[in-house]
Amino acid sequence: MFKLTPPTYPPFALSALMLALAAPIASAQSTAQPESSRPVHDGGVVTVTGARPTSLPTQIPTTIEGITAEELALTVNATDSEDALKYFPSLLVRKRYIGDYNHAVLSSRASGTGNSARSMVFADGILLSNYLGNGANFTPRWGVVAPEEIDRVDVLYGPFSAAYAGNSVGAVVDYVTRMPNSFEAHGKLQGFVQPFKLYNTRDTYSGGQASMTLGDRQGAFAWWLHVGHLDSEGQPLVFATRTAANGTAGTSGTAVTGAVSGLDKTNAPWFIIGTSTQYHTVQDQAKLKLSYDISPTLRAQLLLAGWHNRADGQSESTLKDASGNPVYSGGININGLGYTAASGGKAGVLASDFPLNKDALQHSMQALSVKSHTKGVFDWELALSRYAYDQDEQRRSTTALPAAQSGGAGTLTQLEGSGWTTLAARGTWRPNGLKGAHIVDAGVQQDHYSLRTNVFNLVNWQSDDTGTLASRFNGETQLQAVWAQDTWALAPGWKTVLGLRGEHWTAQDGLTQTGTNLYAHPERAATMWSPKVALSYQASDTLVLKASSGRAVRFPTVSELYQGAATATGISNIANPNLRPERSQTTELSGLWTVADNADVRLTAFHEETADALYSQALPNITPLTNAVQNVDGVRTTGLELALKGNDLLSTWIKGLDAQASLTYADSKIVANSGYVSKPGDTLGKWQPRVPRWRGTALVTWRATPDLSVAYGARYSGVQYSSLDNSDVNGFAYTGASKYFTTDLRVHYRVNKQWSAAFGIDNLNNYQYWNFHPYPQRTYSAELKFDL
C-alpha cells in the first residue's frame, strides 16, 4: 500500500513553494513565440508538447479525435462549451436547454447519459468533472469555459493511459483555451429563439448572451481576461401526470378540461395535466489567466474563475374547471375518472405537481501550474487546483399555487462547503531525446472531494435563510495515485506503450441524517492496480494498426455512498456505504488509413467487461419496492466505430468542401445481476441503460469563398432504454429515452478582418425526442463577433 500526505493547505499555500522550486532553473526572461496546441500523430502514438497546461500526457496510446477553434466557429452553433462535442464519434451530451447547468451528462461508447462519473472533462489541465456524485446534478462544470475561449478540444477514447483515473473508462475531454501572443480584444453578441409545441404547451422561449475578452503578452508576461453573461429561457422539462388505471369511474372530484391523453413509457394510458421546471436561467462568468515565463523553458500559470447561476423554475396547470379557472389543488375528474385521494397515484392535484423553484449558485475555481518544456532529456510539471461551492442553494415550494407565488412552506437544499481539490506532479524522461527508443511519463496525484448537503423545511420558501433540519448528507472521498508509462519504439514501425497505475481510495466522515436520526459511517479504504498496454504498427505510409487494453477502476462517489435516509435504529437501506468499485477491462483494435493527403478513415473494434457496475435498482427482500444504488454484477459491451474525415474532398468539381462522419454499433448487455427492478432475473440479457445499438454523425462544410461558409450536420441515435429491465418500451414519452434524428445548419460570414456574423438552426427538422426530459425543438440563433 502507498499513501501520500493528505492536503491541509489553503488554496494557494503551495504557490510560493512551487515557484521557489522553479527559481533556481530560471536564467532569463524570454518573449514567447506562437505555439501549436495540436497533438502530433507518430506511428500510432500521439505526441503532445508545448508549454500550455493540459491534462494530456506527452504520449497518448489511445484513439483521439479533436476540433480546433476555427473548425468550431465554422461548423457548430455553440452556445455552451459542451456544444464543441456535438459531432464527435460516439459522444452525446444530454443538454436539455441553453445554459443547462445540472443535467448535461456526457455519454460515450459503453456509458449512458446516467453515468457522469464514467468520463473525465478537463480545461487547461483543471478537472471540471464533478465526482461528488454520479448522474444528473453531478455533471461537468461546463459553464466555466465559454465557446469563444476554446483554442482546441481533444477527446481520448478508453482507459488506455495510466495518467488518468478509472473515470476515464468512457472518454477524456481536454479543453485548451486561448492565451495571447500579442494584444487581443474580442466581443460577441448572440441571440436565440425556440418555438415550442408539446401537449398543451404552445410558447416561444428565447434568450441571449454577450461576452468580452481582452489579452496581451509583454515579454515573459501574458494575461487573459474573459467575462460573459447569459440570459436563457428553456422549455418545460417536467410534466405532472395521472395514470388512467388509477382513476375511479364515476363523478367524484371537480370536472376538469385541459388534460392530454397519451401513453407513458411502458405504453400505459395516462393524462398530462400540466408542466413544471420551466427554467429562466441567468449566468455570469469571469475568468483571469496570468502566465509568466520564468525562463525560456519554464512557465508558471495562474487561473482565477468565478461562475454565478440564478435559475427560476415555473409551473403551469393546464386543467380548467367549469368556469375556466386553472386548477392547482383538490380532487379532479378527467373524462369520468376521479382522482380524489390525499396522496399516491389516485391523488387529486397536489402542491408537488406544480412546484416553484429558485436556485442560486456561486462557484469559484483557482489553479496554479508550473511546467517545463525543454523537449530535452527531462521535463516536469506541478499543478494544483481547487473548485468550491461558495454558495449553492435550491429553494422549492411545497405550498400549492397560486399562494406559493408570494411565499408559503417549502424546502431549502444547501451545498455550500462542497467541492474538490487536485494536486499533481509529473515528469517526462527522454533518455535519448524526442526520437529516442524510450519516453517515460510518470507522476503522482491526489484528488479530494467533499460533499455537504443540508435540507431544511421552511415556513417561507422564498425568504427564510434557515428552518427545521429535515436531512443531512456529508462525506469525503480521496484518491491518491502513482502512475508510469513507457513509450517504447521497439523496432522500425513498431511502438508499444506499457503503463501501470496504482490507486489508494478512502471514504471518510460519512454521515446520513433524517430529522434527529443520525448515523455516522465507518471509514473505508481500498488499493487497486490498473495495468495498461498498447501496441501500434506503421504497416505502410498510409496505414497504422493499433491494439490497446487497459483496466479501469471507478470508485463510488460520496453521494452514492451516503445520500439516503436514517431511522431511529440506524441507516436505512436507501444509502449504501458498502458499494464496491466498478472494475472494467477495455480492449480496442484500430486501423487508421490515410486515403489521401486530405482524408483519413478509422475503424475501431472495442470490447468492455465491467464488473460491479453502479446503478439504481430494487433492494432485495424489501416491501414495498425501494430503489437504491447497487452493484450490477456484470455488463458486457462489444462494438465497432467507423470515423471518416476529409478536407477539400471534391476539389476537381467543388472547391472548399470538407466532410466528416461516424457510425457506431454497440451491443451492450447486462450479463449478470443478483439484483432486479421488479422481480429476480428481470434484467439479465437486457440492454445497458441509455446505450443505443446504433448512433451516427455527419457534417459537411462548404467554404464557398474565403469569407463565406455553410455547414450542415446530422446526428442519429437508435432505440435505447432508461430502465435496467428495458420495460420503458415507449421512448417518446416523459421519462422515456427515445431514438432521434436531427439536422443542424450554420452559415458563417466574415465581413472584414475584425467583424464576422453567423446564423444557425439547430434541430432543423424539428424532431421531438426525449431523454427523460424533452430535448429542445427547432432553435434559431444569430451571432455577431468582433476580433482585434
Short mmCIF file of C-alpha atoms in Angstrom, two decimals, residues 300-598:
data_model
loop_
_atom_site.label_atom_id
_atom_site.label_comp_id
_atom_site.label_asym_id
_atom_site.label_seq_id
_atom_site.Cartn_x
_atom_site.Cartn_y
_atom_site.Cartn_z
CA ALA A 300 4.02 29.41 -14.47
CA GLN A 301 0.30 29.99 -14.98
CA LEU A 302 -2.37 31.11 -12.55
CA LEU A 303 -6.11 30.87 -13.21
CA LEU A 304 -8.91 32.50 -11.22
CA ALA A 305 -12.53 31.95 -12.26
CA GLY A 306 -15.97 32.65 -10.90
CA TRP A 307 -19.33 31.36 -12.11
CA HIS A 308 -22.72 32.60 -10.91
CA ASN A 309 -26.03 30.99 -11.79
CA ARG A 310 -29.56 32.05 -10.92
CA ALA A 311 -32.49 29.96 -12.15
CA ASP A 312 -36.22 30.32 -11.55
CA GLY A 313 -38.40 27.31 -12.34
CA GLN A 314 -42.04 27.94 -13.22
CA SER A 315 -45.06 25.62 -13.25
CA GLU A 316 -48.41 25.69 -15.01
CA SER A 317 -51.54 23.59 -14.67
CA THR A 318 -53.38 23.00 -17.93
CA LEU A 319 -56.52 21.91 -16.05
CA LYS A 320 -59.56 24.22 -16.06
CA ASP A 321 -62.76 23.97 -14.06
CA ALA A 322 -66.22 24.72 -15.48
CA SER A 323 -65.62 28.47 -15.06
CA GLY A 324 -62.31 28.36 -16.93
CA ASN A 325 -60.17 28.83 -13.80
CA PRO A 326 -56.87 26.92 -13.53
CA VAL A 327 -56.95 24.06 -11.03
CA TYR A 328 -53.94 23.75 -8.70
CA SER A 329 -55.35 21.67 -5.84
CA GLY A 330 -58.12 19.30 -4.80
CA GLY A 331 -59.91 16.30 -6.24
CA ILE A 332 -60.46 16.21 -10.01
CA ASN A 333 -62.45 14.23 -12.52
CA ILE A 334 -60.99 13.63 -16.02
CA ASN A 335 -63.35 12.15 -18.57
CA GLY A 336 -65.34 10.29 -15.89
CA LEU A 337 -62.31 9.13 -13.89
CA GLY A 338 -61.98 10.58 -10.40
CA TYR A 339 -58.74 11.34 -8.56
CA THR A 340 -59.57 12.41 -5.02
CA ALA A 341 -57.11 10.73 -2.63
CA ALA A 342 -54.74 12.79 -0.50
CA SER A 343 -51.64 11.07 -1.87
CA GLY A 344 -50.44 8.33 -4.19
CA GLY A 345 -51.50 7.51 -7.73
CA LYS A 346 -55.17 8.17 -7.01
CA ALA A 347 -54.47 11.64 -5.60
CA GLY A 348 -56.09 14.83 -6.74
CA VAL A 349 -53.94 17.79 -7.71
CA LEU A 350 -51.12 18.22 -5.18
CA ALA A 351 -48.75 21.08 -4.44
CA SER A 352 -45.92 18.75 -5.53
CA ASP A 353 -47.40 18.58 -9.05
CA PHE A 354 -46.69 22.26 -9.68
CA PRO A 355 -43.78 23.45 -7.53
CA LEU A 356 -41.83 26.66 -7.96
CA ASN A 357 -38.01 26.59 -7.82
CA LYS A 358 -35.34 29.19 -7.17
CA ASP A 359 -31.70 28.13 -7.49
CA ALA A 360 -28.74 30.38 -6.64
CA LEU A 361 -25.18 29.15 -7.20
CA GLN A 362 -21.84 30.91 -6.82
CA HIS A 363 -18.86 28.69 -7.60
CA SER A 364 -15.18 29.56 -7.86
CA MET A 365 -12.13 27.89 -9.31
CA GLN A 366 -8.43 28.52 -8.81
CA ALA A 367 -5.46 26.75 -10.34
CA LEU A 368 -1.71 27.13 -10.41
CA SER A 369 0.76 25.23 -12.55
CA VAL A 370 4.50 25.37 -13.19
CA LYS A 371 5.63 23.49 -16.27
CA SER A 372 8.95 23.00 -18.02
CA HIS A 373 9.08 22.49 -21.78
CA THR A 374 12.68 21.92 -22.76
CA LYS A 375 11.75 18.98 -25.01
CA GLY A 376 15.09 17.62 -23.85
CA VAL A 377 16.03 14.77 -21.53
CA PHE A 378 13.64 15.72 -18.72
CA ASP A 379 10.54 17.88 -18.31
CA TRP A 380 8.30 18.25 -15.29
CA GLU A 381 5.09 19.85 -14.13
CA LEU A 382 3.43 20.71 -10.81
CA ALA A 383 -0.26 21.59 -10.71
CA LEU A 384 -2.77 22.49 -8.02
CA SER A 385 -6.45 23.29 -8.43
CA ARG A 386 -9.50 23.93 -6.28
CA TYR A 387 -13.19 24.06 -7.17
CA ALA A 388 -15.50 25.43 -4.45
CA TYR A 389 -19.25 25.71 -3.91
CA ASP A 390 -19.14 29.15 -2.28
CA GLN A 391 -22.94 29.38 -2.44
CA ASP A 392 -25.27 26.66 -3.64
CA GLU A 393 -28.91 26.69 -2.63
CA GLN A 394 -32.06 25.28 -4.17
CA ARG A 395 -35.42 26.54 -2.93
CA ARG A 396 -38.61 24.65 -3.70
CA SER A 397 -42.21 25.39 -2.76
CA THR A 398 -44.44 22.80 -1.08
CA THR A 399 -47.41 25.17 -0.97
CA ALA A 400 -49.95 24.96 -3.77
CA LEU A 401 -50.16 27.64 -6.40
CA PRO A 402 -51.13 30.45 -6.61
CA ALA A 403 -50.30 31.01 -2.91
CA ALA A 404 -46.71 29.79 -3.46
CA GLN A 405 -46.02 32.82 -5.65
CA SER A 406 -45.95 35.03 -2.57
CA GLY A 407 -44.48 32.57 -0.05
CA GLY A 408 -45.71 29.64 2.00
CA ALA A 409 -43.98 26.45 3.09
CA GLY A 410 -41.13 24.88 1.17
CA THR A 411 -37.67 23.38 1.37
CA LEU A 412 -34.11 24.69 1.10
CA THR A 413 -31.23 22.45 -0.03
CA GLN A 414 -27.76 23.87 0.60
CA LEU A 415 -24.44 22.50 -0.67
CA GLU A 416 -22.12 25.29 0.50
CA GLY A 417 -18.73 23.92 1.51
CA SER A 418 -18.76 21.19 -1.13
CA GLY A 419 -16.02 20.98 -3.72
CA TRP A 420 -12.77 19.31 -4.67
CA THR A 421 -9.03 19.91 -4.77
CA THR A 422 -6.44 18.28 -7.02
CA LEU A 423 -2.68 18.10 -6.68
CA ALA A 424 -0.43 16.53 -9.29
CA ALA A 425 3.27 16.23 -10.07
CA ARG A 426 4.55 14.54 -13.19
CA GLY A 427 7.66 14.25 -15.26
CA THR A 428 8.80 13.07 -18.66
CA TRP A 429 12.14 11.35 -19.17
CA ARG A 430 13.58 11.09 -22.67
CA PRO A 431 16.95 9.38 -22.25
CA ASN A 432 17.70 9.69 -25.96
CA GLY A 433 15.61 12.75 -26.84
CA LEU A 434 12.24 13.13 -28.55
CA LYS A 435 13.08 10.49 -31.16
CA GLY A 436 14.68 8.05 -28.74
CA ALA A 437 13.62 4.46 -28.21
CA HIS A 438 12.08 5.20 -24.81
CA ILE A 439 9.97 8.07 -23.47
CA VAL A 440 8.80 7.61 -19.90
CA ASP A 441 5.94 9.59 -18.33
CA ALA A 442 5.31 9.24 -14.59
CA GLY A 443 3.50 11.08 -11.85
CA VAL A 444 1.71 11.22 -8.53
CA GLN A 445 -1.76 12.63 -7.96
CA GLN A 446 -4.17 13.37 -5.15
CA ASP A 447 -7.84 14.30 -5.61
CA HIS A 448 -10.01 15.14 -2.61
CA TYR A 449 -13.82 15.51 -2.72
CA SER A 450 -16.07 16.95 -0.01
CA LEU A 451 -19.88 16.88 -0.10
CA ARG A 452 -22.00 18.93 2.29
CA THR A 453 -25.77 18.67 1.81
CA ASN A 454 -28.30 20.15 4.24
CA VAL A 455 -32.05 20.14 3.60
CA PHE A 456 -34.32 22.41 5.66
CA ASN A 457 -38.10 22.74 5.94
CA LEU A 458 -39.02 26.42 5.64
CA VAL A 459 -42.02 28.41 6.77
CA ASN A 460 -41.49 30.82 3.86
CA TRP A 461 -39.71 29.08 0.99
CA GLN A 462 -38.76 32.34 -0.72
CA SER A 463 -37.24 34.37 2.12
CA ASP A 464 -36.23 32.17 5.08
CA ASP A 465 -32.47 31.64 5.42
CA THR A 466 -32.87 28.51 7.54
CA GLY A 467 -35.51 26.32 9.11
CA THR A 468 -36.01 22.91 10.66
CA LEU A 469 -33.34 20.44 9.58
CA ALA A 470 -35.00 17.71 7.52
CA SER A 471 -31.94 15.77 6.37
CA ARG A 472 -28.18 15.95 6.00
CA PHE A 473 -25.65 14.02 3.91
CA ASN A 474 -21.94 14.62 4.38
CA GLY A 475 -18.82 12.78 3.36
CA GLU A 476 -15.31 12.83 1.92
CA THR A 477 -13.54 10.68 -0.61
CA GLN A 478 -9.90 10.84 -1.60
CA LEU A 479 -7.97 9.21 -4.41
CA GLN A 480 -4.18 9.03 -4.29
CA ALA A 481 -2.34 7.63 -7.27
CA VAL A 482 1.08 6.82 -8.65
CA TRP A 483 1.50 6.02 -12.32
CA ALA A 484 4.07 5.45 -15.03
CA GLN A 485 4.09 4.54 -18.69
CA ASP A 486 6.89 3.83 -21.12
CA THR A 487 6.55 4.52 -24.83
CA TRP A 488 9.00 2.14 -26.46
CA ALA A 489 9.96 2.21 -30.14
CA LEU A 490 10.85 -1.46 -30.08
CA ALA A 491 11.55 -1.84 -33.83
CA PRO A 492 11.20 0.18 -37.04
CA GLY A 493 7.48 0.88 -37.45
CA TRP A 494 6.58 -0.66 -34.08
CA LYS A 495 5.75 1.17 -30.86
CA THR A 496 4.34 -0.04 -27.58
CA VAL A 497 3.12 1.81 -24.51
CA LEU A 498 3.31 -0.08 -21.24
CA GLY A 499 1.64 1.54 -18.25
CA LEU A 500 0.70 0.87 -14.66
CA ARG A 501 -1.49 2.92 -12.32
CA GLY A 502 -1.84 2.33 -8.59
CA GLU A 503 -4.66 3.97 -6.63
CA HIS A 504 -5.45 4.22 -2.94
CA TRP A 505 -9.05 5.27 -2.25
CA THR A 506 -10.56 6.31 1.05
CA ALA A 507 -14.08 7.30 2.09
CA GLN A 508 -14.44 9.01 5.44
CA ASP A 509 -16.55 11.33 7.59
CA GLY A 510 -19.69 9.84 6.05
CA LEU A 511 -22.88 10.99 7.70
CA THR A 512 -26.56 10.36 6.93
CA GLN A 513 -29.23 12.18 8.93
CA THR A 514 -33.01 12.42 8.74
CA GLY A 515 -34.60 14.69 11.34
CA THR A 516 -32.92 13.84 14.64
CA ASN A 517 -31.88 10.37 13.48
CA LEU A 518 -28.19 10.42 12.63
CA TYR A 519 -25.84 7.68 11.50
CA ALA A 520 -22.07 8.09 11.08
CA HIS A 521 -20.39 5.68 8.70
CA PRO A 522 -17.07 3.96 9.33
CA GLU A 523 -14.06 4.85 7.18
CA ARG A 524 -13.35 2.70 4.15
CA ALA A 525 -10.19 2.20 2.11
CA ALA A 526 -9.10 0.20 -0.92
CA THR A 527 -5.98 -0.12 -3.05
CA MET A 528 -6.21 -1.12 -6.72
CA TRP A 529 -3.73 -1.53 -9.58
CA SER A 530 -4.57 -0.99 -13.22
CA PRO A 531 -2.17 -2.18 -15.94
CA LYS A 532 -2.31 -0.70 -19.47
CA VAL A 533 -0.78 -1.87 -22.73
CA ALA A 534 -0.88 -0.60 -26.30
CA LEU A 535 0.89 -1.74 -29.47
CA SER A 536 0.99 0.10 -32.80
CA TYR A 537 2.43 -0.83 -36.17
CA GLN A 538 3.07 1.52 -39.09
CA ALA A 539 2.20 -1.01 -41.78
CA SER A 540 2.76 1.47 -44.60
CA ASP A 541 2.87 5.20 -45.24
CA THR A 542 -0.94 5.18 -45.31
CA LEU A 543 -1.89 2.52 -42.74
CA VAL A 544 -1.44 2.33 -38.95
CA LEU A 545 -2.69 -0.62 -36.90
CA LYS A 546 -3.19 -0.37 -33.14
CA ALA A 547 -4.23 -2.63 -30.26
CA SER A 548 -4.88 -1.34 -26.73
CA SER A 549 -6.10 -2.85 -23.50
CA GLY A 550 -6.49 -1.35 -20.07
CA ARG A 551 -8.07 -1.87 -16.69
CA ALA A 552 -10.08 0.93 -15.09
CA VAL A 553 -11.41 1.18 -11.53
CA ARG A 554 -14.23 3.65 -10.91
CA PHE A 555 -14.66 4.16 -7.18
CA PRO A 556 -18.04 5.10 -5.62
CA THR A 557 -18.77 8.79 -5.17
CA VAL A 558 -19.75 10.48 -1.91
CA SER A 559 -23.38 10.82 -2.93
CA GLU A 560 -23.68 7.17 -3.99
CA LEU A 561 -22.32 6.09 -0.62
CA TYR A 562 -24.13 8.35 1.85
CA GLN A 563 -27.13 10.09 0.33
CA GLY A 564 -30.12 8.29 1.83
CA ALA A 565 -32.22 8.27 4.96
CA ALA A 566 -31.68 7.45 8.62
CA THR A 567 -34.12 5.91 11.11
CA ALA A 568 -34.11 5.65 14.90
CA THR A 569 -32.34 2.29 14.63
CA GLY A 570 -29.68 3.41 12.15
CA ILE A 571 -29.24 3.96 8.45
CA SER A 572 -31.94 2.77 6.08
CA ASN A 573 -31.18 0.62 3.07
CA ILE A 574 -31.56 3.58 0.70
CA ALA A 575 -27.96 4.71 1.27
CA ASN A 576 -25.28 2.14 0.53
CA PRO A 577 -21.93 2.87 2.19
CA ASN A 578 -20.68 -0.61 1.26
CA LEU A 579 -20.73 -0.22 -2.53
CA ARG A 580 -17.92 -1.95 -4.38
CA PRO A 581 -15.95 -0.07 -7.05
CA GLU A 582 -16.67 -0.66 -10.73
CA ARG A 583 -13.92 -2.59 -12.48
CA SER A 584 -13.69 -2.51 -16.27
CA GLN A 585 -11.36 -4.22 -18.72
CA THR A 586 -11.48 -2.44 -22.07
CA THR A 587 -9.83 -3.52 -25.31
CA GLU A 588 -9.80 -1.93 -28.75
CA LEU A 589 -8.32 -2.77 -32.16
CA SER A 590 -7.95 0.10 -34.65
CA GLY A 591 -6.91 0.68 -38.20
CA LEU A 592 -6.22 4.21 -39.44
CA TRP A 593 -5.97 4.71 -43.19
CA THR A 594 -4.74 7.89 -44.84
CA VAL A 595 -6.77 7.65 -48.03
CA ALA A 596 -5.19 10.76 -49.49
CA ASP A 597 -3.25 13.71 -48.18
CA ASN A 598 -6.52 15.26 -47.10
#
